[in-house]
mmCIF file of N, CA and C in Angstrom:
data_model
loop_
_atom_site.group_PDB
_atom_site.id
_atom_site.type_symbol
_atom_site.label_atom_id
_atom_site.label_comp_id
_atom_site.label_asym_id
_atom_site.label_seq_id
_atom_site.Cartn_x
_atom_site.Cartn_y
_atom_site.Cartn_z
ATOM 1 N N MET A 1 -96.247 -24.395 -33.872
ATOM 2 C CA MET A 1 -97.698 -23.702 -33.702
ATOM 3 C C MET A 1 -98.168 -24.245 -35.131
ATOM 4 N N SER A 2 -99.608 -24.499 -34.833
ATOM 5 C CA SER A 2 -100.700 -25.286 -35.693
ATOM 6 C C SER A 2 -101.380 -24.124 -36.338
ATOM 7 N N LEU A 3 -101.453 -23.947 -37.913
ATOM 8 C CA LEU A 3 -102.134 -23.266 -38.352
ATOM 9 C C LEU A 3 -103.415 -23.729 -39.253
ATOM 10 N N SER A 4 -104.920 -23.028 -39.361
ATOM 11 C CA SER A 4 -105.669 -23.603 -39.791
ATOM 12 C C SER A 4 -106.175 -22.897 -41.337
ATOM 13 N N TYR A 5 -106.323 -23.525 -42.169
ATOM 14 C CA TYR A 5 -106.564 -23.081 -43.256
ATOM 15 C C TYR A 5 -108.060 -23.023 -43.575
ATOM 16 N N LEU A 6 -108.909 -22.339 -43.777
ATOM 17 C CA LEU A 6 -110.025 -22.055 -43.989
ATOM 18 C C LEU A 6 -110.228 -21.413 -45.398
ATOM 19 N N GLU A 7 -111.725 -22.019 -45.794
ATOM 20 C CA GLU A 7 -112.560 -21.144 -47.085
ATOM 21 C C GLU A 7 -113.474 -20.303 -46.404
ATOM 22 N N ASP A 8 -113.872 -19.410 -47.112
ATOM 23 C CA ASP A 8 -114.860 -18.683 -47.197
ATOM 24 C C ASP A 8 -116.034 -18.372 -48.546
ATOM 25 N N ASN A 9 -116.554 -17.367 -48.657
ATOM 26 C CA ASN A 9 -117.157 -17.169 -49.555
ATOM 27 C C ASN A 9 -116.293 -16.204 -50.080
ATOM 28 N N GLU A 10 -115.579 -16.426 -51.359
ATOM 29 C CA GLU A 10 -114.562 -16.090 -52.237
ATOM 30 C C GLU A 10 -113.167 -15.552 -51.676
ATOM 31 N N ARG A 11 -112.592 -16.129 -50.645
ATOM 32 C CA ARG A 11 -111.342 -15.835 -49.892
ATOM 33 C C ARG A 11 -111.223 -17.287 -49.268
ATOM 34 N N PHE A 12 -109.742 -17.541 -48.646
ATOM 35 C CA PHE A 12 -109.510 -18.722 -48.136
ATOM 36 C C PHE A 12 -108.671 -17.456 -46.961
ATOM 37 N N TYR A 13 -108.548 -18.046 -45.993
ATOM 38 C CA TYR A 13 -107.689 -17.374 -44.494
ATOM 39 C C TYR A 13 -107.092 -18.312 -43.651
ATOM 40 N N VAL A 14 -106.497 -17.646 -43.074
ATOM 41 C CA VAL A 14 -105.550 -18.602 -41.740
ATOM 42 C C VAL A 14 -105.794 -18.067 -40.377
ATOM 43 N N CYS A 15 -105.773 -19.295 -39.449
ATOM 44 C CA CYS A 15 -105.903 -18.591 -38.377
ATOM 45 C C CYS A 15 -105.021 -19.533 -37.693
ATOM 46 N N ASP A 16 -104.166 -18.132 -36.362
ATOM 47 C CA ASP A 16 -103.155 -19.191 -35.738
ATOM 48 C C ASP A 16 -104.086 -20.220 -34.383
ATOM 49 N N THR A 17 -103.414 -20.793 -33.562
ATOM 50 C CA THR A 17 -103.531 -21.444 -32.663
ATOM 51 C C THR A 17 -105.042 -20.920 -31.723
ATOM 52 N N ASN A 18 -104.915 -19.463 -31.477
ATOM 53 C CA ASN A 18 -105.755 -19.123 -30.656
ATOM 54 C C ASN A 18 -106.794 -18.336 -31.316
ATOM 55 N N ASN A 19 -106.978 -18.903 -32.363
ATOM 56 C CA ASN A 19 -108.171 -18.476 -33.704
ATOM 57 C C ASN A 19 -108.009 -17.044 -34.082
ATOM 58 N N LYS A 20 -106.994 -16.281 -34.294
ATOM 59 C CA LYS A 20 -106.735 -15.041 -34.639
ATOM 60 C C LYS A 20 -106.565 -15.294 -36.020
ATOM 61 N N GLN A 21 -107.144 -14.387 -36.803
ATOM 62 C CA GLN A 21 -106.877 -14.512 -38.557
ATOM 63 C C GLN A 21 -105.654 -13.800 -38.574
ATOM 64 N N ILE A 22 -104.245 -14.684 -39.585
ATOM 65 C CA ILE A 22 -103.402 -14.059 -39.407
ATOM 66 C C ILE A 22 -103.128 -13.570 -41.370
ATOM 67 N N ALA A 23 -103.770 -14.465 -41.750
ATOM 68 C CA ALA A 23 -103.538 -13.991 -43.393
ATOM 69 C C ALA A 23 -105.027 -14.423 -44.337
ATOM 70 N N GLU A 24 -104.822 -13.829 -45.367
ATOM 71 C CA GLU A 24 -106.342 -14.057 -46.490
ATOM 72 C C GLU A 24 -105.630 -13.990 -47.719
ATOM 73 N N MET A 25 -106.253 -14.354 -48.906
ATOM 74 C CA MET A 25 -106.548 -14.105 -49.940
ATOM 75 C C MET A 25 -107.618 -14.234 -50.390
ATOM 76 N N THR A 26 -108.115 -13.238 -51.142
ATOM 77 C CA THR A 26 -109.321 -13.272 -51.825
ATOM 78 C C THR A 26 -109.169 -13.175 -53.124
ATOM 79 N N PHE A 27 -110.960 -13.268 -53.557
ATOM 80 C CA PHE A 27 -110.964 -13.880 -54.964
ATOM 81 C C PHE A 27 -112.173 -13.512 -55.327
ATOM 82 N N THR A 28 -112.153 -12.731 -56.463
ATOM 83 C CA THR A 28 -114.064 -12.477 -57.211
ATOM 84 C C THR A 28 -114.061 -13.704 -58.302
ATOM 85 N N ARG A 29 -115.083 -14.117 -58.338
ATOM 86 C CA ARG A 29 -116.018 -15.021 -59.259
ATOM 87 C C ARG A 29 -116.287 -13.868 -60.319
ATOM 88 N N ILE A 30 -116.041 -14.031 -61.850
ATOM 89 C CA ILE A 30 -116.783 -13.149 -62.685
ATOM 90 C C ILE A 30 -117.084 -14.038 -63.844
ATOM 91 N N GLY A 31 -118.824 -14.013 -64.090
ATOM 92 C CA GLY A 31 -119.364 -14.665 -65.008
ATOM 93 C C GLY A 31 -119.477 -16.429 -64.968
ATOM 94 N N GLU A 32 -119.413 -17.091 -65.453
ATOM 95 C CA GLU A 32 -119.227 -18.322 -65.329
ATOM 96 C C GLU A 32 -118.086 -18.914 -65.676
ATOM 97 N N ASN A 33 -117.223 -18.478 -66.388
ATOM 98 C CA ASN A 33 -115.793 -19.170 -66.127
ATOM 99 C C ASN A 33 -114.722 -18.412 -65.850
ATOM 100 N N GLN A 34 -114.766 -17.171 -65.185
ATOM 101 C CA GLN A 34 -113.299 -16.039 -65.063
ATOM 102 C C GLN A 34 -113.314 -16.010 -63.781
ATOM 103 N N ALA A 35 -112.000 -15.669 -62.941
ATOM 104 C CA ALA A 35 -111.935 -14.810 -61.391
ATOM 105 C C ALA A 35 -110.422 -14.212 -61.471
ATOM 106 N N THR A 36 -110.688 -13.577 -60.770
ATOM 107 C CA THR A 36 -109.550 -12.819 -60.135
ATOM 108 C C THR A 36 -109.180 -13.097 -59.206
ATOM 109 N N ILE A 37 -107.828 -12.602 -58.571
ATOM 110 C CA ILE A 37 -107.077 -12.623 -57.685
ATOM 111 C C ILE A 37 -106.862 -11.773 -57.041
ATOM 112 N N ASN A 38 -107.522 -10.956 -56.172
ATOM 113 C CA ASN A 38 -107.351 -9.797 -55.974
ATOM 114 C C ASN A 38 -106.560 -9.454 -54.663
ATOM 115 N N HIS A 39 -106.496 -10.151 -53.927
ATOM 116 C CA HIS A 39 -105.786 -9.377 -52.308
ATOM 117 C C HIS A 39 -105.088 -10.546 -51.588
ATOM 118 N N THR A 40 -103.934 -10.364 -51.126
ATOM 119 C CA THR A 40 -102.941 -11.301 -50.171
ATOM 120 C C THR A 40 -102.668 -10.504 -49.221
ATOM 121 N N TYR A 41 -102.580 -10.880 -47.844
ATOM 122 C CA TYR A 41 -102.070 -10.532 -46.877
ATOM 123 C C TYR A 41 -102.001 -11.413 -45.756
ATOM 124 N N ILE A 42 -100.808 -11.333 -45.263
ATOM 125 C CA ILE A 42 -99.687 -11.962 -44.173
ATOM 126 C C ILE A 42 -99.625 -11.130 -43.032
ATOM 127 N N ASP A 43 -100.244 -11.528 -41.978
ATOM 128 C CA ASP A 43 -99.217 -10.623 -41.137
ATOM 129 C C ASP A 43 -98.082 -10.552 -41.037
ATOM 130 N N PRO A 44 -97.487 -9.313 -40.477
ATOM 131 C CA PRO A 44 -95.906 -9.497 -40.940
ATOM 132 C C PRO A 44 -95.147 -10.551 -39.819
ATOM 133 N N ASP A 45 -95.906 -10.761 -38.950
ATOM 134 C CA ASP A 45 -95.182 -11.925 -38.017
ATOM 135 C C ASP A 45 -95.034 -13.384 -38.545
ATOM 136 N N TYR A 46 -95.577 -13.348 -39.516
ATOM 137 C CA TYR A 46 -95.686 -14.751 -40.122
ATOM 138 C C TYR A 46 -95.227 -14.538 -41.475
ATOM 139 N N ARG A 47 -94.975 -13.612 -42.463
ATOM 140 C CA ARG A 47 -94.238 -13.118 -43.336
ATOM 141 C C ARG A 47 -92.922 -14.765 -43.670
ATOM 142 N N GLY A 48 -92.680 -15.168 -44.442
ATOM 143 C CA GLY A 48 -91.655 -16.151 -45.346
ATOM 144 C C GLY A 48 -91.925 -17.229 -44.719
ATOM 145 N N GLN A 49 -93.046 -17.655 -44.324
ATOM 146 C CA GLN A 49 -93.098 -19.132 -43.697
ATOM 147 C C GLN A 49 -93.689 -20.139 -44.898
ATOM 148 N N GLY A 50 -94.359 -19.393 -46.285
ATOM 149 C CA GLY A 50 -94.930 -19.905 -47.066
ATOM 150 C C GLY A 50 -96.059 -20.036 -47.071
ATOM 151 N N ILE A 51 -97.127 -19.084 -45.976
ATOM 152 C CA ILE A 51 -97.954 -19.260 -46.000
ATOM 153 C C ILE A 51 -98.932 -18.641 -47.244
ATOM 154 N N ALA A 52 -98.397 -17.641 -47.678
ATOM 155 C CA ALA A 52 -99.281 -17.010 -48.756
ATOM 156 C C ALA A 52 -98.974 -17.691 -50.122
ATOM 157 N N GLU A 53 -97.921 -18.808 -50.362
ATOM 158 C CA GLU A 53 -97.757 -19.452 -51.380
ATOM 159 C C GLU A 53 -99.096 -20.605 -51.234
ATOM 160 N N LYS A 54 -99.030 -21.217 -50.130
ATOM 161 C CA LYS A 54 -100.037 -22.500 -49.655
ATOM 162 C C LYS A 54 -101.475 -21.540 -50.231
ATOM 163 N N LEU A 55 -101.657 -20.425 -49.635
ATOM 164 C CA LEU A 55 -103.061 -19.804 -49.783
ATOM 165 C C LEU A 55 -103.465 -19.824 -51.279
ATOM 166 N N LEU A 56 -102.258 -19.251 -52.140
ATOM 167 C CA LEU A 56 -102.394 -19.322 -53.787
ATOM 168 C C LEU A 56 -102.400 -20.943 -54.139
ATOM 169 N N ASP A 57 -102.053 -21.728 -53.795
ATOM 170 C CA ASP A 57 -102.000 -23.193 -54.219
ATOM 171 C C ASP A 57 -103.994 -23.451 -53.979
ATOM 172 N N LEU A 58 -104.208 -23.020 -52.968
ATOM 173 C CA LEU A 58 -105.499 -23.362 -52.289
ATOM 174 C C LEU A 58 -106.873 -22.942 -53.569
ATOM 175 N N VAL A 59 -106.674 -21.463 -53.505
ATOM 176 C CA VAL A 59 -107.356 -20.345 -54.443
ATOM 177 C C VAL A 59 -107.325 -21.133 -56.178
ATOM 178 N N VAL A 60 -105.871 -21.394 -56.361
ATOM 179 C CA VAL A 60 -105.725 -21.990 -57.665
ATOM 180 C C VAL A 60 -106.389 -23.183 -57.861
ATOM 181 N N LYS A 61 -106.483 -24.200 -56.899
ATOM 182 C CA LYS A 61 -107.255 -25.445 -57.187
ATOM 183 C C LYS A 61 -108.407 -25.304 -57.233
ATOM 184 N N ARG A 62 -109.130 -24.379 -56.260
ATOM 185 C CA ARG A 62 -110.896 -24.068 -56.209
ATOM 186 C C ARG A 62 -110.996 -23.645 -57.526
ATOM 187 N N LEU A 63 -110.277 -22.862 -57.885
ATOM 188 C CA LEU A 63 -110.792 -22.027 -59.069
ATOM 189 C C LEU A 63 -110.517 -22.927 -60.123
ATOM 190 N N GLN A 64 -109.440 -23.891 -60.723
ATOM 191 C CA GLN A 64 -109.261 -24.614 -61.679
ATOM 192 C C GLN A 64 -110.566 -25.795 -61.316
ATOM 193 N N GLN A 65 -111.040 -26.402 -60.012
ATOM 194 C CA GLN A 65 -112.376 -27.163 -60.207
ATOM 195 C C GLN A 65 -113.152 -26.682 -60.719
ATOM 196 N N GLU A 66 -113.544 -25.451 -60.732
ATOM 197 C CA GLU A 66 -114.419 -24.804 -61.284
ATOM 198 C C GLU A 66 -114.324 -24.205 -62.646
ATOM 199 N N ASN A 67 -113.575 -24.966 -63.217
ATOM 200 C CA ASN A 67 -112.990 -24.452 -64.636
ATOM 201 C C ASN A 67 -112.894 -23.206 -64.898
ATOM 202 N N ARG A 68 -112.615 -22.035 -64.277
ATOM 203 C CA ARG A 68 -112.561 -20.806 -64.469
ATOM 204 C C ARG A 68 -110.931 -20.177 -64.865
ATOM 205 N N LYS A 69 -111.024 -19.188 -65.675
ATOM 206 C CA LYS A 69 -109.742 -18.654 -65.890
ATOM 207 C C LYS A 69 -109.390 -17.670 -64.784
ATOM 208 N N ILE A 70 -107.987 -18.067 -64.435
ATOM 209 C CA ILE A 70 -107.566 -17.076 -63.127
ATOM 210 C C ILE A 70 -106.792 -15.709 -63.753
ATOM 211 N N ILE A 71 -107.563 -14.685 -63.355
ATOM 212 C CA ILE A 71 -106.792 -13.353 -63.694
ATOM 213 C C ILE A 71 -106.087 -12.407 -62.379
ATOM 214 N N PRO A 72 -104.684 -12.835 -62.328
ATOM 215 C CA PRO A 72 -104.350 -12.432 -61.404
ATOM 216 C C PRO A 72 -104.504 -10.708 -61.340
ATOM 217 N N ILE A 73 -104.797 -10.207 -60.050
ATOM 218 C CA ILE A 73 -104.633 -8.435 -60.081
ATOM 219 C C ILE A 73 -103.824 -8.647 -58.788
ATOM 220 N N CYS A 74 -103.634 -8.905 -58.033
ATOM 221 C CA CYS A 74 -102.938 -8.612 -56.742
ATOM 222 C C CYS A 74 -101.557 -9.360 -57.039
ATOM 223 N N SER A 75 -100.585 -8.181 -56.668
ATOM 224 C CA SER A 75 -99.171 -8.320 -57.125
ATOM 225 C C SER A 75 -98.119 -9.776 -56.786
ATOM 226 N N PHE A 76 -98.864 -10.167 -55.801
ATOM 227 C CA PHE A 76 -98.167 -11.539 -55.287
ATOM 228 C C PHE A 76 -98.641 -12.661 -56.411
ATOM 229 N N ALA A 77 -99.638 -12.579 -56.515
ATOM 230 C CA ALA A 77 -100.506 -13.725 -57.382
ATOM 231 C C ALA A 77 -100.058 -13.243 -58.922
ATOM 232 N N ILE A 78 -99.814 -12.326 -59.241
ATOM 233 C CA ILE A 78 -99.092 -11.860 -60.656
ATOM 234 C C ILE A 78 -97.415 -12.522 -60.884
ATOM 235 N N LYS A 79 -96.479 -12.263 -59.715
ATOM 236 C CA LYS A 79 -95.400 -12.748 -59.629
ATOM 237 C C LYS A 79 -95.177 -14.174 -59.498
ATOM 238 N N LYS A 80 -96.083 -14.945 -58.919
ATOM 239 C CA LYS A 80 -96.025 -16.174 -58.900
ATOM 240 C C LYS A 80 -96.566 -17.015 -59.822
ATOM 241 N N LEU A 81 -97.631 -16.496 -60.242
ATOM 242 C CA LEU A 81 -98.652 -17.132 -61.335
ATOM 243 C C LEU A 81 -97.788 -17.250 -62.805
ATOM 244 N N ASN A 82 -97.127 -15.694 -63.448
ATOM 245 C CA ASN A 82 -96.262 -15.746 -64.395
ATOM 246 C C ASN A 82 -95.210 -16.438 -64.288
ATOM 247 N N LYS A 83 -94.509 -16.870 -62.660
ATOM 248 C CA LYS A 83 -93.325 -17.800 -62.935
ATOM 249 C C LYS A 83 -93.890 -19.023 -63.310
ATOM 250 N N GLN A 84 -95.295 -19.815 -63.007
ATOM 251 C CA GLN A 84 -95.559 -20.832 -63.431
ATOM 252 C C GLN A 84 -95.254 -21.125 -65.143
ATOM 253 N N ASN A 85 -95.553 -20.263 -65.798
ATOM 254 C CA ASN A 85 -95.866 -20.019 -67.478
ATOM 255 C C ASN A 85 -94.379 -19.951 -67.980
#
C-alpha cells in the first residue's frame, strides 16, 4: 500500500491510496524562532508501521530549516526527541 505524506499549514499528514487521511502531526510556530509540536494521531489500523516517526522527521526538518527551537508538547514528540538528546 502506498501512502502519501503531505504538508499543510502547520501540519503534516498522511493519506492512504483511497485519499483517506490516516495520520497527522500538528505544530505551531511561535514568534520568529520557536515552534511547538502539539499533536500526533495515527489511525489504529496503521500503528506500528513507523508512520509517526516519519511525520516527526518531516516536522523537525521543516522547523530546523526555519531555524526554530522545537518545544515538544505531544507525548510522542517528547519521548522521541528526548531520546535523541
